[in-house]
Coordinates of C-alpha atoms and ligand atoms in Angstrom, one line a residue:
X1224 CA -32.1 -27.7 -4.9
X1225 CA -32.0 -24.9 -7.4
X1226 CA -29.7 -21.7 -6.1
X1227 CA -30.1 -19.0 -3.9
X1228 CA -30.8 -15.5 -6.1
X1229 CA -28.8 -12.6 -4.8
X1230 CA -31.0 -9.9 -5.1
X1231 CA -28.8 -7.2 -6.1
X1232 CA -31.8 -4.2 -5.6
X1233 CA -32.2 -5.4 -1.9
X1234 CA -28.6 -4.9 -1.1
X1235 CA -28.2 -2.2 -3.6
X1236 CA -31.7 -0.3 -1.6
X1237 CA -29.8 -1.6 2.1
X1238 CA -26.7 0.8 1.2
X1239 CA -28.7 3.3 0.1
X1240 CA -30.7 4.0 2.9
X1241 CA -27.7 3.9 4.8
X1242 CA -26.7 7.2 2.1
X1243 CA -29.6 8.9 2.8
X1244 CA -28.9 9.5 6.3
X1245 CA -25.5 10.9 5.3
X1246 CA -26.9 13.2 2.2
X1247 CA -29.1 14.9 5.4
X1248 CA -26.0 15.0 7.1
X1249 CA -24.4 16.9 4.2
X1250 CA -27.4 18.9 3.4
X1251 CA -27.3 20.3 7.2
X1252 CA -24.2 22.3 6.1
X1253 CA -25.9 23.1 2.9
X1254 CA -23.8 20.7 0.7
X1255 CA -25.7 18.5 -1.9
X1256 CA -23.3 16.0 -3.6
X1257 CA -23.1 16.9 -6.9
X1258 CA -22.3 14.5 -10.0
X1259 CA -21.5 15.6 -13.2
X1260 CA -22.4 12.9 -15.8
X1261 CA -20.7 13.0 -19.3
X1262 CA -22.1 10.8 -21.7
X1263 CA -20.5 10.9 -25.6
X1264 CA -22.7 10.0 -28.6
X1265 CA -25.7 8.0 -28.8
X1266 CA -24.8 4.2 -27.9
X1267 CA -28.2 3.0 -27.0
X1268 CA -26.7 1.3 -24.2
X1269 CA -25.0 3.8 -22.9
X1270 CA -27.8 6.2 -22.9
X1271 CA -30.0 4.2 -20.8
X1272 CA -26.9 3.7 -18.3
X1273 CA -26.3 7.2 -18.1
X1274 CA -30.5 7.8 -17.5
X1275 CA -30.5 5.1 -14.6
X1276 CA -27.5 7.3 -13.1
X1277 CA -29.0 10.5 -13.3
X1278 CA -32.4 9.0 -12.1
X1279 CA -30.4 7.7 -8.6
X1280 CA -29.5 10.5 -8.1
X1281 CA -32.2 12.3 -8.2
X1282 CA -33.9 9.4 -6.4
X1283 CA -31.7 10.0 -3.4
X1284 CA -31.4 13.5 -3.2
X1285 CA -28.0 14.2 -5.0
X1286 CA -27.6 16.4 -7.8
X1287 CA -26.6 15.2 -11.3
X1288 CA -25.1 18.1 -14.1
X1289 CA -25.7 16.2 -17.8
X1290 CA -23.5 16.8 -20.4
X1291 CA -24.2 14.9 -23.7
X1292 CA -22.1 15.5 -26.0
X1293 CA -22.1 14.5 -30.1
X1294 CA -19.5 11.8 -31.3
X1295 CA -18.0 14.3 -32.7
X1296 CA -16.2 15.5 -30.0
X1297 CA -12.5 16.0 -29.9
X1298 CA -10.4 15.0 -26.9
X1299 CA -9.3 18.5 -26.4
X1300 CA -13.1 19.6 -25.4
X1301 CA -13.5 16.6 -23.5
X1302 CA -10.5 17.5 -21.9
X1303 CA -11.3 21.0 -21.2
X1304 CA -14.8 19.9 -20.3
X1305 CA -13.4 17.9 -17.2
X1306 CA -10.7 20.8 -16.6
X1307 CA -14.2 23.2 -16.0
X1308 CA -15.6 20.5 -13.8
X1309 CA -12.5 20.3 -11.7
X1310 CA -12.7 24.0 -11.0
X1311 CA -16.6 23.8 -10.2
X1312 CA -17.4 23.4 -5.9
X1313 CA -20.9 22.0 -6.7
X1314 CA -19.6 19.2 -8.5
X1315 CA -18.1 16.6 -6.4
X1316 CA -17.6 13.6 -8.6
X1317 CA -17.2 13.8 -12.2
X1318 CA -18.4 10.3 -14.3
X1319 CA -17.4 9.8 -18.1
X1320 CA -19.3 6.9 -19.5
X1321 CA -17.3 4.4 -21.4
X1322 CA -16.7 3.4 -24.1
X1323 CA -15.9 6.4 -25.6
X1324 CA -16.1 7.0 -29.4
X1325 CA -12.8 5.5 -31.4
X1326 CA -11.5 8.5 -32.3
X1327 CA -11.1 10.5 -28.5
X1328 CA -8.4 9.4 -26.6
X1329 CA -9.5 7.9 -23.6
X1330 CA -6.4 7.3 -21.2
X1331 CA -6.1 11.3 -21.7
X1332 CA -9.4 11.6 -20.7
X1333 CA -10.0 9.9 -18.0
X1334 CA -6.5 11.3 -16.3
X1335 CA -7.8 14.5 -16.7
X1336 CA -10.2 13.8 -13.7
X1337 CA -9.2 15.4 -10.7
X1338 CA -8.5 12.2 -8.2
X1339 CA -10.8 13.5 -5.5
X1340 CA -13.8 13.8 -7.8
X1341 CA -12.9 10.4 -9.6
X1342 CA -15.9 8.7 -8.3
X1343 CA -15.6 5.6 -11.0
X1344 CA -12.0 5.1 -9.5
X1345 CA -10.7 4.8 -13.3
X1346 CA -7.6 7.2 -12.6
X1347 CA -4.2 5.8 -12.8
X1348 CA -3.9 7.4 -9.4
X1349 CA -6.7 5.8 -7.7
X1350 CA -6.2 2.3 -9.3
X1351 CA -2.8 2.7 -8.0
X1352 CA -4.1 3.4 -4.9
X1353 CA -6.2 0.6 -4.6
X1354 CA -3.9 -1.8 -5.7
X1355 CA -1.4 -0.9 -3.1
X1356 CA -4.4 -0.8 -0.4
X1357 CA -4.4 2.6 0.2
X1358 CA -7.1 5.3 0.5
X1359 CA -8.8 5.6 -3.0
X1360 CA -12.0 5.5 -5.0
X1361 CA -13.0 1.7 -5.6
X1362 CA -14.4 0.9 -9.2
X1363 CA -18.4 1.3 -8.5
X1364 CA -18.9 -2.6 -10.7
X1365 CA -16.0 -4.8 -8.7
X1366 CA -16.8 -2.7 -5.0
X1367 CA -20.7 -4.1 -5.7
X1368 CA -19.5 -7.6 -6.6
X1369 CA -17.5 -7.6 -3.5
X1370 CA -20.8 -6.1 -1.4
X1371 CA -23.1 -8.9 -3.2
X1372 CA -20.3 -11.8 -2.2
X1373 CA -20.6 -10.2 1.5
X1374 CA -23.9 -10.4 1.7
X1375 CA -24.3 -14.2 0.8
X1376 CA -22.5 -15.0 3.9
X1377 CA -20.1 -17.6 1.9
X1378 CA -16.7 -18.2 3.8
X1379 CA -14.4 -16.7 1.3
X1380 CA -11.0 -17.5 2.9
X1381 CA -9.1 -19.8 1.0
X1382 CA -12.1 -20.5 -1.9
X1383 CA -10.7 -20.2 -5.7
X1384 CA -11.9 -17.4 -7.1
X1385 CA -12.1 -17.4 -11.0
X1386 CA -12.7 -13.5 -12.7
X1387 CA -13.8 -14.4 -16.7
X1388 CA -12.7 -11.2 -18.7
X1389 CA -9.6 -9.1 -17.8
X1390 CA -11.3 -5.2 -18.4
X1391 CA -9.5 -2.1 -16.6
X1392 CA -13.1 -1.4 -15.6
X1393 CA -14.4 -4.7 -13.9
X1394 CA -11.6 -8.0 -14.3
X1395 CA -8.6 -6.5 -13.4
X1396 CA -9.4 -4.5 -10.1
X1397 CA -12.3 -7.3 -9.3
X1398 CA -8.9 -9.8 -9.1
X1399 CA -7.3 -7.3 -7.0
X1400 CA -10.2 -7.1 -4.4
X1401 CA -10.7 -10.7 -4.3
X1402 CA -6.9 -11.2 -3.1
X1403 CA -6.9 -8.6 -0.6
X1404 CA -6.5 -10.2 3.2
X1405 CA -10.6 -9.5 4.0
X1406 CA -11.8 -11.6 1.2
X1407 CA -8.8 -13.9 0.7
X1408 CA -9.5 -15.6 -2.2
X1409 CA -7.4 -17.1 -4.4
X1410 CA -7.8 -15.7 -7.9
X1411 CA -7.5 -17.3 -11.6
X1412 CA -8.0 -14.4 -14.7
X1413 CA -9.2 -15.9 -17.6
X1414 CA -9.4 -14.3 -20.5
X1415 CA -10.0 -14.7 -24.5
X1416 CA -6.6 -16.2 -24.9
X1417 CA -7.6 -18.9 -21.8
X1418 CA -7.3 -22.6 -23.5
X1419 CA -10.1 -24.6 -22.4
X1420 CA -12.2 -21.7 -20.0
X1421 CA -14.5 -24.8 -18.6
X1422 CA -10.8 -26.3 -17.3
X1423 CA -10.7 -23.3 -15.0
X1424 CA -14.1 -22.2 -14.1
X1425 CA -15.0 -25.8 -13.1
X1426 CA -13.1 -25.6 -10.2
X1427 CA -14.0 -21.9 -9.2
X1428 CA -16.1 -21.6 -5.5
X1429 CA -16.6 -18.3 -6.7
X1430 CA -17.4 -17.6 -10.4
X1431 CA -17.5 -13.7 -11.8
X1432 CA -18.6 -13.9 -15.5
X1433 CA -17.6 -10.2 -17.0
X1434 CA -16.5 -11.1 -20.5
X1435 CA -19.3 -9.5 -22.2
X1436 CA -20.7 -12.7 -24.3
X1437 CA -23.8 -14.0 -24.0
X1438 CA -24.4 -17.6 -22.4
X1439 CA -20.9 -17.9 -22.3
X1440 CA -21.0 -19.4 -18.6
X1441 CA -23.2 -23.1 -19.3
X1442 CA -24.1 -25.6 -16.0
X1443 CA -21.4 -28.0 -17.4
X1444 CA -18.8 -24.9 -16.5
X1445 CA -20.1 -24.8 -13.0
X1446 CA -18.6 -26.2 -9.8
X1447 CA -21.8 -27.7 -7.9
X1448 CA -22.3 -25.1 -5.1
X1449 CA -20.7 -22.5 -6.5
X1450 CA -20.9 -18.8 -6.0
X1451 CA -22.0 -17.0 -9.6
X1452 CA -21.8 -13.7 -10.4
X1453 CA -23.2 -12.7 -14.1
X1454 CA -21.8 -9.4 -14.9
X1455 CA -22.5 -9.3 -18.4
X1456 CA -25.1 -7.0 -19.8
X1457 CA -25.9 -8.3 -23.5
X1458 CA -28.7 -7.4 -25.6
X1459 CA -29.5 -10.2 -27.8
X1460 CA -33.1 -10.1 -30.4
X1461 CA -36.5 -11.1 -28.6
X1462 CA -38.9 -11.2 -31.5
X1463 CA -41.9 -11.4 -28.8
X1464 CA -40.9 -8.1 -26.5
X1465 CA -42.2 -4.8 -27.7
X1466 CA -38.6 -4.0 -27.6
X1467 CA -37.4 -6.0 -29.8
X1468 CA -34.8 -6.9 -27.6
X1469 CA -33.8 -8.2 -24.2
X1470 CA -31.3 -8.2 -21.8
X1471 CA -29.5 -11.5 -20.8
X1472 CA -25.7 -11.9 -18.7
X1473 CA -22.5 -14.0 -19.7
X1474 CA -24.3 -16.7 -17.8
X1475 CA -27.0 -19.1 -19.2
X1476 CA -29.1 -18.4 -16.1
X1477 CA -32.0 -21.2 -16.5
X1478 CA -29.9 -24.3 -16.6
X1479 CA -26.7 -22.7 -14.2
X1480 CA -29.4 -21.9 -11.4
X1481 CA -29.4 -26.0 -10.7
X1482 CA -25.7 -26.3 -10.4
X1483 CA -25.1 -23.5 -8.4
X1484 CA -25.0 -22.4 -5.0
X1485 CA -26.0 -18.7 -5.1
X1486 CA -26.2 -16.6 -8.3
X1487 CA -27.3 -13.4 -9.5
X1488 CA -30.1 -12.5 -11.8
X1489 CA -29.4 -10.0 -14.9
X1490 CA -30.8 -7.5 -14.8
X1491 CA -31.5 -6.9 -11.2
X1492 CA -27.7 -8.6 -9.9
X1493 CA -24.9 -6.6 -9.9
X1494 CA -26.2 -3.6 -12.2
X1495 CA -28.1 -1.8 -9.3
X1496 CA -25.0 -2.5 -7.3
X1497 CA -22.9 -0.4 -9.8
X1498 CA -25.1 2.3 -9.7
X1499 CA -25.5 2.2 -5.9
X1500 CA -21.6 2.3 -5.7
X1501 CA -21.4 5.4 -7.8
X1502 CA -23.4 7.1 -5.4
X1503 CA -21.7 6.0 -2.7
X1504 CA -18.5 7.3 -3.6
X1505 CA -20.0 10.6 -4.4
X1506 CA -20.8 10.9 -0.7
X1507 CA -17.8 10.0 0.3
X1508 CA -15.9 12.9 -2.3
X1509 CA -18.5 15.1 -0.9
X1510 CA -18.2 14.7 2.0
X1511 CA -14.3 14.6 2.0
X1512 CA -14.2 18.0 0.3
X1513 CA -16.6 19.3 3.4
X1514 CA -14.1 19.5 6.0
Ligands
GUN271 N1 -19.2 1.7 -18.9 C1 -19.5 0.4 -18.4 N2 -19.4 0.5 -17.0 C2 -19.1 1.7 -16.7 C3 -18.8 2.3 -15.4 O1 -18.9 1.7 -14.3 N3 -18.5 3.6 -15.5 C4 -18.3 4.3 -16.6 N4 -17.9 5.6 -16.6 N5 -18.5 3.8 -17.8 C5 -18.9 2.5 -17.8

């Protein structure tokens, strides 16, 4: 029996509805939760990320403040940039898409967020945070993965979790949420230095690709049953699309979908669940710096 598709714009359009109700909440006391969206250059990719973002929020009632920027921008006006933004009531979460050109520091940048409007959770202080379970902005990719493994209904006490790519953004605090007492997995990084990956992800229950390489993930890596989520967003060539081009995961999805148990589709997996997450902490920043 081929696997059960997650459907990442159900869950993603469940939460939402649920925000809706507390945007009109908001709105009642005249506050609209504000993102400011900072996008550097012109990475193709980036650009349409930074489009779908705005677009949510405009979908949901939520204001978004664009800045795009040239790649010629220093740190120091980044940096000032954000320092404006911290300063500014009607923005409640400030988002910098990554990566950020070569040349701008981007540690700097990022701790130059104010903690209560660091909706991507990318701080040192709200990683910190969240590693030691306290109150803090969850990163929007790893908080979806965790909502899509919910939703599935799997038991997830005692299953081996395996996390494939070891990013600040996605791997590392993906590992951390998969260990904490709710979920209760146990958790195996693997990363490019991992000798034989297939030795490892063959025995994961649940299997989160986020390495960033197309059809990494092939059925022969896959426990029978198992639990995949394909975080990778890849463009590779597709001579036949208008395009030119088309989006595929880390995970061969055709031939994995008969070995596994439940897995998610790209795009429409865990890519509405980041955005969805993004908005979610906005309404919770907002609605934080209401009382
Ligand atoms: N680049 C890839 N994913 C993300 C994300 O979740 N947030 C930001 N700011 N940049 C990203």
């Amino acid at each position: 029996m081929p696997a059960s598709i997650i459907d990442g714009k159900l869950v993603a359009q469940e939460i939402r509805s649920a925000l809706s109700e507390r945007i009109s909440a908001l709105k009642h006391k005249n506050i609209v939760p504000g993102l400011a969206v900072i996008l550097v250059g012109e990475d193709p990719a980036s650009v349409s990320y930074v489009t779908a973002k705005e677009q949510a929020c405009a979908d949901i009632g939520m204001k978004s403040f664009e800045y795009r920027l040239p790649d010629t921008t220093r740190t120091e006006e980044l940096v000032a940039l954000i320092h404006k933004l911290n300063a500014d009531k009607a923005v409640h979460g400030i988002l910098v898409q990554l990566p950020l050109p070569g040349h701008i520091d981007e540690f700097s940048v990022i701790e130059a967020i104010a903690p209560e409007k660091d909706v991507d959770g990318f701080t040192s202080i709200n990683l910190g945070k969240m590693l030691l379970g306290q109150d803090a902005f969850i990163p929007c990719t790893p908080h979806g993965i965790i909502k899509l493994i919910e939703h599935t209904g799997i038991p997830t006490k005692g299953t081996h979790a395996v996390v494939v790519g070891r990013s600040n953004i996605v791997g590392k605090p993906l590992a951390n949420l998969l260990i904490r007492k709710e979920i209760n997995a146990t958790v195996t990084i693997c990363h490019t230095g991992t000798v034989n990956l297939a030795d490892f992800t063959k025995h994961a229950d649940i299997l989160i690709a986020c390495a960033g390489k197309a059809g990494l993930i092939t059925a022969d890596m896959v426990k029978p049953g198992a639990c995949v989520i394909d975080v990778g967003v890849n463009r590779v060539p597709a001579p036949q699309s208008k395009k030119g081009w088309k989006l595929v995961g880390d995970v061969l999805f055709d031939e994995v979908l008969d070995v596994a148990g439940f897995i998610t589709p790209v795009p429409g997996g865990v890519g509405p669940m980041t955005i969805t997450m993004l908005l979610y902490n906005t309404v919770a920043a907002a609605e934080k710096m209401s009382v």
